[in-house]
Amino acid sequence: MSPVTVSRALAQLAAEGLVVTRPGAGAFRATPRPATAAARDTSWQEVALSADGTADLVPRTVDASAVLATLAAPPPGVIEFNGGYLHPSLQPERAMAAALSRAGRRPGAWGRPPMEGLPELREWFARSIGGAVTAADVLVSTGGQTALTTALRALAPPGAPVLVESPTYPGMLAIARAAGLRPVPVPVDADGVKPSLLADAFRATGARVFVCQPLFQNPTGAVLAPARRPEVLRIARDAGAFVIEDDFVRRLVHEDAGPLPRPLVADDPDGVVVHVGSLTKATSPSFRVSALAAHGPVLERLRAIQVVDTFFVPRPLQEAALELVGSPAWPRHLRAISTELKTRRDTMTTALRLELPTFSLPHIPSGGYHLWLRLPDGMDELSLTTASLRSGVAITPGRPYFSAEPPAAHVRLSFAAVAGTGEITEGVRRLRAACDEVLRP
């Protein structure tokens, strides 16, 4: 065995408590642990975790199952139609490794960064957003999920209503509920959120926050129509409310998309929008670098909460992000995934029309990494999800995407987390087998 293998084996044994290492002396057998540990009684926690103290507070029970479904790797041999990130073959691993290596050699790379983030990285995010956004309006954050958490905590007190698109990203619903907020659904169609219903929801609830994904919405893939963009901002401003813009897949555009609309925050002079943008979806789940952008006093509140929660984003990661987005490999990578995602999308839509013509696909997005399908009337999405896993394909049921009762059964199918088009075709074939099993008398 090589010395590296021996070193890793000893490290594993030390982590398991079987050996202890002594520098300069060697590795020795550890003192055996007691055969049985004392029994623990944690039943008291049920009362402590449920006692909110005030009767009108929303229970803070957190259901992370929908988020875990997109993070956990499926069993071996199962095709991953429920993934939320690029397959390793699509990730810019070499470019990220080179960027991290160069970043580690930068002077001061391991020192403490500014609390708001490196000035050069804030400037890059500001340029990518456009409009009147400057580096002074940007905070560097640790991934989109953290940025959303910071924004919701900054803008809404526990027990308050928060307006959300319906359907919407389950991770955001989990954040809201964990913060003791009450998600209130506002329906979306192929052109994004419906302004008239948004205005009605503000009037009915008195909410001061609306969370939306104007570009390639998760899960529908909808893009907020040009005529609706100023309407949404006007409605929120008239209600004295903020709009949290989750711009999570701007860099996963398909090559047939055409020019993209600017982020809402770029057209917002009045500080209505708190923008969340991230590099994670276009790189790797572990490349957790994002940005919060806002105008006015709210930026100081966002900064204060972020500092209290996380201090700052590790400087080596910020330096690596700068190296990556400033390298010639970055635009090449974006062009490559733009072409590949379109190919995968087209492969999946073709396979679905051939194998599952009764599934309704009302909208084919020109960006993002998934399709949103309505199931035939009478088909139970949980039964289909379970049967699909038995057939060797993991899919995402639609129920967790709704904060209230869903209008119909849906599933979300991702085409980014699989190895290639061959897996997509085979995965749809397996899904057809699962449907046959569910419909079998």
Tab-separated table of C-alpha atoms in Angstrom:
chain	number	residue	atom	x	y	z
A	1	MET	CA	0.000	0.000	0.000
A	2	SER	CA	1.091	3.543	-0.650
A	3	PRO	CA	1.902	5.892	2.239
A	4	VAL	CA	-1.170	7.955	1.318
A	5	THR	CA	-3.444	4.914	1.745
A	6	VAL	CA	-1.874	4.095	5.129
A	7	SER	CA	-2.241	7.719	6.246
A	8	ARG	CA	-5.917	7.799	5.275
A	9	ALA	CA	-6.573	4.482	7.022
A	10	LEU	CA	-4.977	5.736	10.231
A	11	ALA	CA	-6.990	8.953	10.025
A	12	GLN	CA	-10.191	6.936	9.660
A	13	LEU	CA	-9.316	4.701	12.615
A	14	ALA	CA	-8.493	7.766	14.715
A	15	ALA	CA	-11.846	9.353	13.778
A	16	GLU	CA	-13.599	6.165	14.900
A	17	GLY	CA	-11.747	6.265	18.229
A	18	LEU	CA	-9.912	2.962	17.629
A	19	VAL	CA	-6.381	4.384	17.592
A	20	VAL	CA	-4.611	7.473	18.897
A	21	THR	CA	-1.703	9.099	17.107
A	22	ARG	CA	1.240	10.655	18.909
A	23	PRO	CA	3.533	12.858	16.827
A	24	GLY	CA	7.042	11.440	16.725
A	25	ALA	CA	5.989	8.188	18.395
A	26	GLY	CA	3.462	6.489	16.141
A	27	ALA	CA	-0.118	5.172	16.277
A	28	PHE	CA	-1.409	3.183	19.236
A	29	ARG	CA	-4.521	1.259	20.095
A	30	ALA	CA	-7.027	3.471	21.920
A	31	THR	CA	-8.553	2.607	25.267
A	32	PRO	CA	-11.699	0.575	24.536
A	33	ARG	CA	-14.973	2.423	24.935
A	34	PRO	CA	-17.572	1.229	27.422
A	35	ALA	CA	-19.664	-1.565	25.956
A	36	THR	CA	-22.933	0.254	26.597
A	37	ALA	CA	-23.660	3.930	26.952
A	38	ALA	CA	-26.017	5.328	29.533
A	39	ALA	CA	-29.584	5.589	28.297
A	40	ARG	CA	-30.636	9.093	27.265
A	41	ASP	CA	-33.982	10.685	27.990
A	42	THR	CA	-34.662	13.487	25.517
A	43	SER	CA	-38.440	13.375	25.782
A	44	TRP	CA	-38.420	16.794	27.517
A	45	GLN	CA	-37.410	18.382	24.202
A	46	GLU	CA	-40.870	17.822	22.704
A	47	VAL	CA	-42.290	20.294	25.204
A	48	ALA	CA	-39.417	22.776	24.900
A	49	LEU	CA	-39.489	22.823	21.098
A	50	SER	CA	-43.272	23.266	20.998
A	51	ALA	CA	-43.550	25.989	23.657
A	52	ASP	CA	-43.517	29.240	21.676
A	53	GLY	CA	-44.612	31.295	24.662
A	54	THR	CA	-47.111	33.350	22.685
A	55	ALA	CA	-50.296	31.761	21.429
A	56	ASP	CA	-50.454	33.649	18.139
A	57	LEU	CA	-46.976	32.689	16.957
A	58	VAL	CA	-46.702	30.268	14.052
A	59	PRO	CA	-45.250	26.864	15.079
A	60	ARG	CA	-41.625	26.615	13.989
A	61	THR	CA	-41.628	22.923	13.134
A	62	VAL	CA	-39.328	22.533	10.129
A	63	ASP	CA	-40.044	20.046	7.353
A	64	ALA	CA	-36.780	19.727	5.411
A	65	SER	CA	-37.800	16.599	3.484
A	66	ALA	CA	-38.253	18.396	0.151
A	67	VAL	CA	-34.845	20.070	0.477
A	68	LEU	CA	-33.149	16.840	1.498
A	69	ALA	CA	-34.643	15.114	-1.562
A	70	THR	CA	-32.605	17.388	-3.843
A	71	LEU	CA	-29.419	17.080	-1.762
A	72	ALA	CA	-29.277	13.361	-0.984
A	73	ALA	CA	-27.691	11.053	-3.523
A	74	PRO	CA	-30.074	8.351	-4.802
A	75	PRO	CA	-29.293	4.650	-4.273
A	76	PRO	CA	-26.850	3.062	-6.750
A	77	GLY	CA	-28.437	2.382	-10.115
A	78	VAL	CA	-31.252	4.910	-9.628
A	79	ILE	CA	-31.494	7.663	-12.245
A	80	GLU	CA	-31.564	11.074	-10.572
A	81	PHE	CA	-34.496	13.092	-11.921
A	82	ASN	CA	-34.852	14.815	-8.530
A	83	GLY	CA	-31.460	16.524	-8.367
A	84	GLY	CA	-31.042	20.255	-7.902
A	85	TYR	CA	-27.471	20.697	-9.144
A	86	LEU	CA	-25.380	20.050	-12.236
A	87	HIS	CA	-24.024	16.553	-12.767
A	88	PRO	CA	-20.274	16.401	-12.023
A	89	SER	CA	-19.609	16.058	-15.756
A	90	LEU	CA	-21.182	19.514	-16.268
A	91	GLN	CA	-19.404	21.222	-13.389
A	92	PRO	CA	-16.255	23.259	-14.176
A	93	GLU	CA	-14.137	21.107	-11.877
A	94	ARG	CA	-10.787	21.858	-13.523
A	95	ALA	CA	-11.484	25.575	-13.661
A	96	MET	CA	-12.605	25.592	-10.011
A	97	ALA	CA	-9.541	23.614	-8.927
A	98	ALA	CA	-7.235	25.974	-10.801
A	99	ALA	CA	-9.055	29.003	-9.354
A	100	LEU	CA	-8.787	27.641	-5.816
A	101	SER	CA	-5.094	26.915	-6.307
A	102	ARG	CA	-4.391	30.418	-7.598
A	103	ALA	CA	-6.541	31.943	-4.853
A	104	GLY	CA	-4.571	30.153	-2.150
A	105	ARG	CA	-1.393	31.844	-3.364
A	106	ARG	CA	-2.823	35.358	-3.310
A	107	PRO	CA	-1.265	37.638	-0.668
A	108	GLY	CA	-3.489	37.673	2.392
A	109	ALA	CA	-5.750	34.949	0.987
A	110	TRP	CA	-6.149	33.356	4.419
A	111	GLY	CA	-6.691	36.581	6.291
A	112	ARG	CA	-9.942	38.057	7.512
A	113	PRO	CA	-11.955	39.609	4.651
A	114	PRO	CA	-14.136	42.731	4.905
A	115	MET	CA	-17.467	41.891	6.536
A	116	GLU	CA	-19.372	42.896	3.377
A	117	GLY	CA	-17.132	40.825	1.107
A	118	LEU	CA	-14.110	41.518	-1.070
A	119	PRO	CA	-14.554	44.838	-2.928
A	120	GLU	CA	-13.598	43.288	-6.271
A	121	LEU	CA	-16.164	40.504	-5.881
A	122	ARG	CA	-18.885	42.946	-4.845
A	123	GLU	CA	-18.033	45.010	-7.908
A	124	TRP	CA	-18.310	41.939	-10.151
A	125	PHE	CA	-21.738	41.064	-8.763
A	126	ALA	CA	-22.872	44.689	-9.183
A	127	ARG	CA	-21.792	44.715	-12.850
A	128	SER	CA	-23.544	41.411	-13.505
A	129	ILE	CA	-26.784	42.803	-12.005
A	130	GLY	CA	-26.628	46.099	-13.915
A	131	GLY	CA	-28.795	49.174	-13.629
A	132	ALA	CA	-27.982	51.558	-10.792
A	133	VAL	CA	-26.605	48.796	-8.545
A	134	THR	CA	-23.074	49.513	-7.342
A	135	ALA	CA	-20.588	47.581	-5.245
A	136	ALA	CA	-21.751	49.600	-2.224
A	137	ASP	CA	-25.209	47.977	-2.601
A	138	VAL	CA	-23.864	44.402	-2.499
A	139	LEU	CA	-23.088	41.968	0.322
A	140	VAL	CA	-21.285	38.703	-0.411
A	141	SER	CA	-23.086	35.781	1.229
A	142	THR	CA	-22.632	32.039	1.696
A	143	GLY	CA	-24.951	30.547	-0.912
A	144	GLY	CA	-28.460	31.426	-1.988
A	145	GLN	CA	-30.159	29.554	0.839
A	146	THR	CA	-28.267	31.567	3.449
A	147	ALA	CA	-28.982	34.812	1.613
A	148	LEU	CA	-32.717	34.031	1.492
A	149	THR	CA	-32.674	33.228	5.203
A	150	THR	CA	-30.970	36.531	5.973
A	151	ALA	CA	-33.448	38.473	3.838
A	152	LEU	CA	-36.536	36.909	5.396
A	153	ARG	CA	-35.231	37.389	8.931
A	154	ALA	CA	-34.417	41.016	8.160
A	155	LEU	CA	-37.774	41.915	6.649
A	156	ALA	CA	-40.455	39.998	8.564
A	157	PRO	CA	-40.953	39.426	12.321
A	158	PRO	CA	-42.071	36.017	13.650
A	159	GLY	CA	-45.770	35.449	13.131
A	160	ALA	CA	-45.996	37.788	10.146
A	161	PRO	CA	-47.459	36.764	6.779
A	162	VAL	CA	-45.122	36.525	3.794
A	163	LEU	CA	-46.472	36.312	0.237
A	164	VAL	CA	-44.998	33.546	-1.911
A	165	GLU	CA	-45.552	32.317	-5.430
A	166	SER	CA	-47.683	29.223	-5.797
A	167	PRO	CA	-46.132	26.822	-6.539
A	168	THR	CA	-42.698	27.799	-5.278
A	169	TYR	CA	-39.326	26.522	-4.062
A	170	PRO	CA	-39.838	24.263	-0.995
A	171	GLY	CA	-36.569	25.394	0.568
A	172	MET	CA	-37.901	28.930	0.804
A	173	LEU	CA	-41.123	27.676	2.424
A	174	ALA	CA	-38.989	25.789	4.945
A	175	ILE	CA	-36.981	28.955	5.696
A	176	ALA	CA	-40.168	30.940	6.253
A	177	ARG	CA	-41.719	28.376	8.556
A	178	ALA	CA	-38.485	27.942	10.502
A	179	ALA	CA	-38.549	31.705	11.120
A	180	GLY	CA	-42.139	31.498	12.390
A	181	LEU	CA	-43.594	33.209	9.285
A	182	ARG	CA	-46.910	32.389	7.575
A	183	PRO	CA	-46.494	31.729	3.828
A	184	VAL	CA	-49.498	33.011	1.845
A	185	PRO	CA	-49.742	31.686	-1.736
A	186	VAL	CA	-50.181	33.890	-4.808
A	187	PRO	CA	-50.776	31.868	-8.020
A	188	VAL	CA	-48.464	32.051	-11.030
A	189	ASP	CA	-49.103	31.243	-14.682
A	190	ALA	CA	-46.844	31.033	-17.745
A	191	ASP	CA	-46.136	34.790	-17.410
A	192	GLY	CA	-45.236	34.693	-13.727
A	193	VAL	CA	-47.138	35.947	-10.709
A	194	LYS	CA	-50.598	37.426	-11.389
A	195	PRO	CA	-50.503	41.129	-10.395
A	196	SER	CA	-54.211	41.412	-9.559
A	197	LEU	CA	-53.999	38.484	-7.142
A	198	LEU	CA	-50.779	39.885	-5.679
A	199	ALA	CA	-52.534	43.180	-4.920
A	200	ASP	CA	-55.466	41.300	-3.381
A	201	ALA	CA	-53.093	39.280	-1.184
A	202	PHE	CA	-51.321	42.413	0.089
A	203	ARG	CA	-54.664	44.017	0.976
A	204	ALA	CA	-56.059	40.889	2.640
A	205	THR	CA	-53.008	40.033	4.756
A	206	GLY	CA	-51.172	43.286	5.394
A	207	ALA	CA	-47.964	41.469	4.397
A	208	ARG	CA	-44.777	43.485	3.981
A	209	VAL	CA	-42.768	40.914	1.999
A	210	PHE	CA	-43.264	39.091	-1.313
A	211	VAL	CA	-40.747	36.414	-2.384
A	212	CYS	CA	-40.532	35.684	-6.094
A	213	GLN	CA	-38.362	34.137	-8.787
A	214	PRO	CA	-38.931	36.326	-11.863
A	215	LEU	CA	-36.590	34.326	-14.105
A	216	PHE	CA	-37.159	30.595	-14.828
A	217	GLN	CA	-39.274	30.166	-11.725
A	218	ASN	CA	-38.902	27.002	-9.669
A	219	PRO	CA	-40.787	24.777	-10.398
A	220	THR	CA	-42.822	26.131	-13.351
A	221	GLY	CA	-39.959	27.649	-15.355
A	222	ALA	CA	-42.044	30.796	-15.955
A	223	VAL	CA	-40.465	34.176	-16.718
A	224	LEU	CA	-42.209	37.271	-15.352
A	225	ALA	CA	-43.695	39.022	-18.404
A	226	PRO	CA	-42.329	42.482	-19.317
A	227	ALA	CA	-45.705	44.146	-18.685
A	228	ARG	CA	-45.963	42.580	-15.229
A	229	ARG	CA	-42.515	43.608	-13.975
A	230	PRO	CA	-43.327	47.280	-13.264
A	231	GLU	CA	-46.778	46.254	-12.005
A	232	VAL	CA	-45.287	43.978	-9.363
A	233	LEU	CA	-42.917	46.706	-8.176
A	234	ARG	CA	-45.712	49.308	-8.101
A	235	ILE	CA	-48.041	47.020	-6.127
A	236	ALA	CA	-45.342	46.249	-3.570
A	237	ARG	CA	-44.364	49.911	-3.250
A	238	ASP	CA	-47.990	50.962	-2.742
A	239	ALA	CA	-48.291	48.315	-0.009
A	240	GLY	CA	-45.136	49.563	1.692
A	241	ALA	CA	-43.623	46.128	1.120
A	242	PHE	CA	-40.365	44.579	-0.035
A	243	VAL	CA	-39.880	42.143	-2.915
A	244	ILE	CA	-37.230	39.464	-2.331
A	245	GLU	CA	-35.969	38.508	-5.791
A	246	ASP	CA	-34.452	35.019	-5.902
A	247	ASP	CA	-32.449	35.145	-9.153
A	248	PHE	CA	-31.083	31.647	-8.726
A	249	VAL	CA	-30.554	30.304	-12.282
A	250	ARG	CA	-29.680	33.326	-14.408
A	251	ARG	CA	-26.482	31.560	-15.470
A	252	LEU	CA	-28.311	28.371	-16.508
A	253	VAL	CA	-29.902	29.894	-19.587
A	254	HIS	CA	-30.496	27.643	-22.618
A	255	GLU	CA	-28.923	28.628	-25.906
A	256	ASP	CA	-32.319	29.267	-27.558
A	257	ALA	CA	-33.495	31.688	-24.852
A	258	GLY	CA	-32.673	35.005	-26.485
A	259	PRO	CA	-31.862	38.145	-24.472
A	260	LEU	CA	-32.736	37.876	-20.786
A	261	PRO	CA	-34.614	40.543	-18.823
A	262	ARG	CA	-32.554	42.384	-16.257
A	263	PRO	CA	-32.981	41.533	-12.593
A	264	LEU	CA	-35.870	43.403	-10.995
A	265	VAL	CA	-33.464	45.231	-8.709
A	266	ALA	CA	-31.787	46.811	-11.748
A	267	ASP	CA	-35.037	48.667	-12.529
A	268	ASP	CA	-35.873	49.583	-8.939
A	269	PRO	CA	-34.834	53.102	-7.875
A	270	ASP	CA	-36.927	53.084	-4.702
A	271	GLY	CA	-35.333	50.225	-2.745
A	272	VAL	CA	-38.326	47.893	-3.034
A	273	VAL	CA	-36.257	44.888	-4.156
A	274	VAL	CA	-33.839	42.810	-2.119
A	275	HIS	CA	-31.946	40.757	-4.692
A	276	VAL	CA	-30.408	37.319	-4.162
A	277	GLY	CA	-28.008	35.991	-6.796
A	278	SER	CA	-25.712	32.980	-6.624
A	279	LEU	CA	-22.844	31.219	-8.398
A	280	THR	CA	-23.695	27.814	-6.931
A	281	LYS	CA	-26.159	26.477	-9.511
A	282	ALA	CA	-23.750	27.146	-12.381
A	283	THR	CA	-20.732	25.616	-10.622
A	284	SER	CA	-21.017	23.087	-7.815
A	285	PRO	CA	-23.098	22.507	-4.665
A	286	SER	CA	-19.952	23.188	-2.641
A	287	PHE	CA	-19.126	26.480	-4.378
A	288	ARG	CA	-21.354	28.457	-2.058
A	289	VAL	CA	-20.865	32.094	-3.018
A	290	SER	CA	-23.824	34.424	-3.466
A	291	ALA	CA	-24.779	38.074	-3.204
A	292	LEU	CA	-27.453	40.191	-1.549
A	293	ALA	CA	-28.164	43.546	-3.220
A	294	ALA	CA	-30.420	46.310	-1.907
A	295	HIS	CA	-30.788	50.097	-1.668
A	296	GLY	CA	-31.373	52.116	1.467
A	297	PRO	CA	-31.399	51.396	5.213
A	298	VAL	CA	-32.435	47.771	4.667
A	299	LEU	CA	-28.891	47.025	3.510
A	300	GLU	CA	-27.523	47.800	6.981
A	301	ARG	CA	-30.048	45.462	8.576
A	302	LEU	CA	-29.114	42.702	6.119
A	303	ARG	CA	-25.442	43.288	6.903
A	304	ALA	CA	-25.996	43.202	10.661
A	305	ILE	CA	-27.942	39.932	10.563
A	306	GLN	CA	-25.404	38.309	8.251
A	307	VAL	CA	-22.485	39.336	10.473
A	308	VAL	CA	-24.222	37.974	13.576
A	309	ASP	CA	-25.092	34.688	11.828
A	310	THR	CA	-21.915	33.893	9.882
A	311	PHE	CA	-19.340	36.693	10.462
A	312	PHE	CA	-18.218	36.557	6.806
A	313	VAL	CA	-17.740	34.297	3.798
A	314	PRO	CA	-14.342	32.549	4.024
A	315	ARG	CA	-11.792	34.619	2.145
A	316	PRO	CA	-10.232	31.718	0.190
A	317	LEU	CA	-13.663	30.958	-1.291
A	318	GLN	CA	-14.194	34.603	-2.255
A	319	GLU	CA	-10.730	34.764	-3.797
A	320	ALA	CA	-11.451	31.553	-5.716
A	321	ALA	CA	-14.724	33.022	-6.996
A	322	LEU	CA	-12.834	36.064	-8.278
A	323	GLU	CA	-10.277	33.859	-9.978
A	324	LEU	CA	-12.987	31.717	-11.567
A	325	VAL	CA	-15.237	34.453	-12.973
A	326	GLY	CA	-12.218	36.391	-14.204
A	327	SER	CA	-10.727	33.459	-16.113
A	328	PRO	CA	-11.264	32.619	-19.814
A	329	ALA	CA	-12.684	29.273	-18.646
A	330	TRP	CA	-15.780	30.956	-17.150
A	331	PRO	CA	-17.495	32.157	-20.358
A	332	ARG	CA	-16.536	28.883	-22.047
A	333	HIS	CA	-18.206	26.954	-19.256
A	334	LEU	CA	-21.387	29.039	-19.441
A	335	ARG	CA	-21.601	28.516	-23.217
A	336	ALA	CA	-21.053	24.778	-22.810
A	337	ILE	CA	-23.797	24.278	-20.216
A	338	SER	CA	-26.141	26.519	-22.193
A	339	THR	CA	-25.850	24.154	-25.159
A	340	GLU	CA	-25.970	20.987	-23.067
A	341	LEU	CA	-28.997	22.006	-21.004
A	342	LYS	CA	-31.004	22.752	-24.155
A	343	THR	CA	-30.064	19.355	-25.566
A	344	ARG	CA	-31.104	17.625	-22.357
A	345	ARG	CA	-34.347	19.596	-22.132
A	346	ASP	CA	-35.263	18.676	-25.698
A	347	THR	CA	-34.384	15.025	-25.092
A	348	MET	CA	-36.621	14.880	-22.023
A	349	THR	CA	-39.581	16.650	-23.645
A	350	THR	CA	-39.383	14.351	-26.680
A	351	ALA	CA	-39.195	11.235	-24.502
A	352	LEU	CA	-42.138	12.390	-22.378
A	353	ARG	CA	-44.326	12.997	-25.424
A	354	LEU	CA	-43.533	9.540	-26.730
A	355	GLU	CA	-43.744	7.560	-23.494
A	356	LEU	CA	-46.161	9.605	-21.352
A	357	PRO	CA	-48.484	11.605	-23.626
A	358	THR	CA	-51.114	11.909	-20.880
A	359	PHE	CA	-48.746	13.987	-18.727
A	360	SER	CA	-49.403	17.684	-19.280
A	361	LEU	CA	-46.377	19.902	-19.951
A	362	PRO	CA	-47.921	23.384	-20.231
A	363	HIS	CA	-44.621	25.280	-20.398
A	364	ILE	CA	-41.205	24.398	-21.806
A	365	PRO	CA	-38.674	26.731	-20.176
A	366	SER	CA	-35.693	28.270	-21.940
A	367	GLY	CA	-33.569	28.211	-18.804
A	368	GLY	CA	-33.088	26.261	-15.603
A	369	TYR	CA	-32.721	22.541	-15.155
A	370	HIS	CA	-36.161	20.949	-14.775
A	371	LEU	CA	-39.677	20.430	-16.176
A	372	TRP	CA	-42.962	20.782	-14.278
A	373	LEU	CA	-45.643	18.272	-15.250
A	374	ARG	CA	-49.273	17.922	-14.290
A	375	LEU	CA	-50.326	14.315	-13.775
A	376	PRO	CA	-53.463	12.805	-15.323
A	377	ASP	CA	-56.589	13.227	-13.212
A	378	GLY	CA	-56.849	10.513	-10.593
A	379	MET	CA	-53.140	9.648	-10.493
A	380	ASP	CA	-51.633	9.974	-7.002
A	381	GLU	CA	-48.218	11.654	-7.055
A	382	LEU	CA	-46.981	9.932	-3.889
A	383	SER	CA	-47.847	6.504	-5.297
A	384	LEU	CA	-46.085	7.417	-8.540
A	385	THR	CA	-43.006	8.680	-6.671
A	386	THR	CA	-42.784	5.432	-4.696
A	387	ALA	CA	-43.331	3.238	-7.763
A	388	SER	CA	-40.750	5.246	-9.715
A	389	LEU	CA	-38.102	4.584	-7.093
A	390	ARG	CA	-38.873	0.863	-7.317
A	391	SER	CA	-38.453	1.164	-11.093
A	392	GLY	CA	-35.056	2.824	-10.693
A	393	VAL	CA	-35.773	6.525	-11.190
A	394	ALA	CA	-36.063	9.218	-8.499
A	395	ILE	CA	-38.581	12.012	-9.130
A	396	THR	CA	-39.851	14.923	-7.042
A	397	PRO	CA	-43.548	15.052	-6.061
A	398	GLY	CA	-45.324	18.363	-6.507
A	399	ARG	CA	-47.046	18.682	-3.130
A	400	PRO	CA	-44.095	20.273	-1.240
A	401	TYR	CA	-44.072	23.170	-3.751
A	402	PHE	CA	-47.451	24.430	-2.531
A	403	SER	CA	-47.955	26.319	0.719
A	404	ALA	CA	-51.676	25.452	0.660
A	405	GLU	CA	-53.788	22.754	-1.002
A	406	PRO	CA	-52.535	22.132	-4.567
A	407	PRO	CA	-54.981	22.441	-7.478
A	408	ALA	CA	-53.767	19.170	-9.034
A	409	ALA	CA	-51.082	16.490	-8.756
A	410	HIS	CA	-47.695	17.376	-10.233
A	411	VAL	CA	-44.138	16.095	-10.463
A	412	ARG	CA	-40.875	17.906	-11.162
A	413	LEU	CA	-38.247	16.223	-13.345
A	414	SER	CA	-34.665	17.479	-13.411
A	415	PHE	CA	-32.482	16.898	-16.463
A	416	ALA	CA	-29.269	18.450	-15.089
A	417	ALA	CA	-28.239	15.914	-12.439
A	418	VAL	CA	-28.031	12.875	-14.768
A	419	ALA	CA	-24.972	11.688	-16.676
A	420	GLY	CA	-26.345	12.424	-20.162
A	421	THR	CA	-29.142	12.105	-22.688
A	422	GLY	CA	-29.018	8.307	-22.581
A	423	GLU	CA	-29.949	8.362	-18.891
A	424	ILE	CA	-32.778	10.790	-19.635
A	425	THR	CA	-34.325	8.472	-22.218
A	426	GLU	CA	-33.925	5.456	-19.943
A	427	GLY	CA	-35.272	7.380	-16.958
A	428	VAL	CA	-38.455	8.317	-18.813
A	429	ARG	CA	-38.861	4.690	-19.885
A	430	ARG	CA	-38.608	3.638	-16.236
A	431	LEU	CA	-41.099	6.337	-15.292
A	432	ARG	CA	-43.516	4.877	-17.845
A	433	ALA	CA	-43.114	1.479	-16.187
A	434	ALA	CA	-43.905	3.061	-12.824
A	435	CYS	CA	-47.066	4.664	-14.255
A	436	ASP	CA	-48.175	1.314	-15.610
A	437	GLU	CA	-47.692	-0.162	-12.137
A	438	VAL	CA	-49.735	2.600	-10.482
A	439	LEU	CA	-52.576	2.305	-13.014
A	440	ARG	CA	-52.616	-1.493	-12.973
A	441	PRO	CA	-55.936	-2.771	-11.506
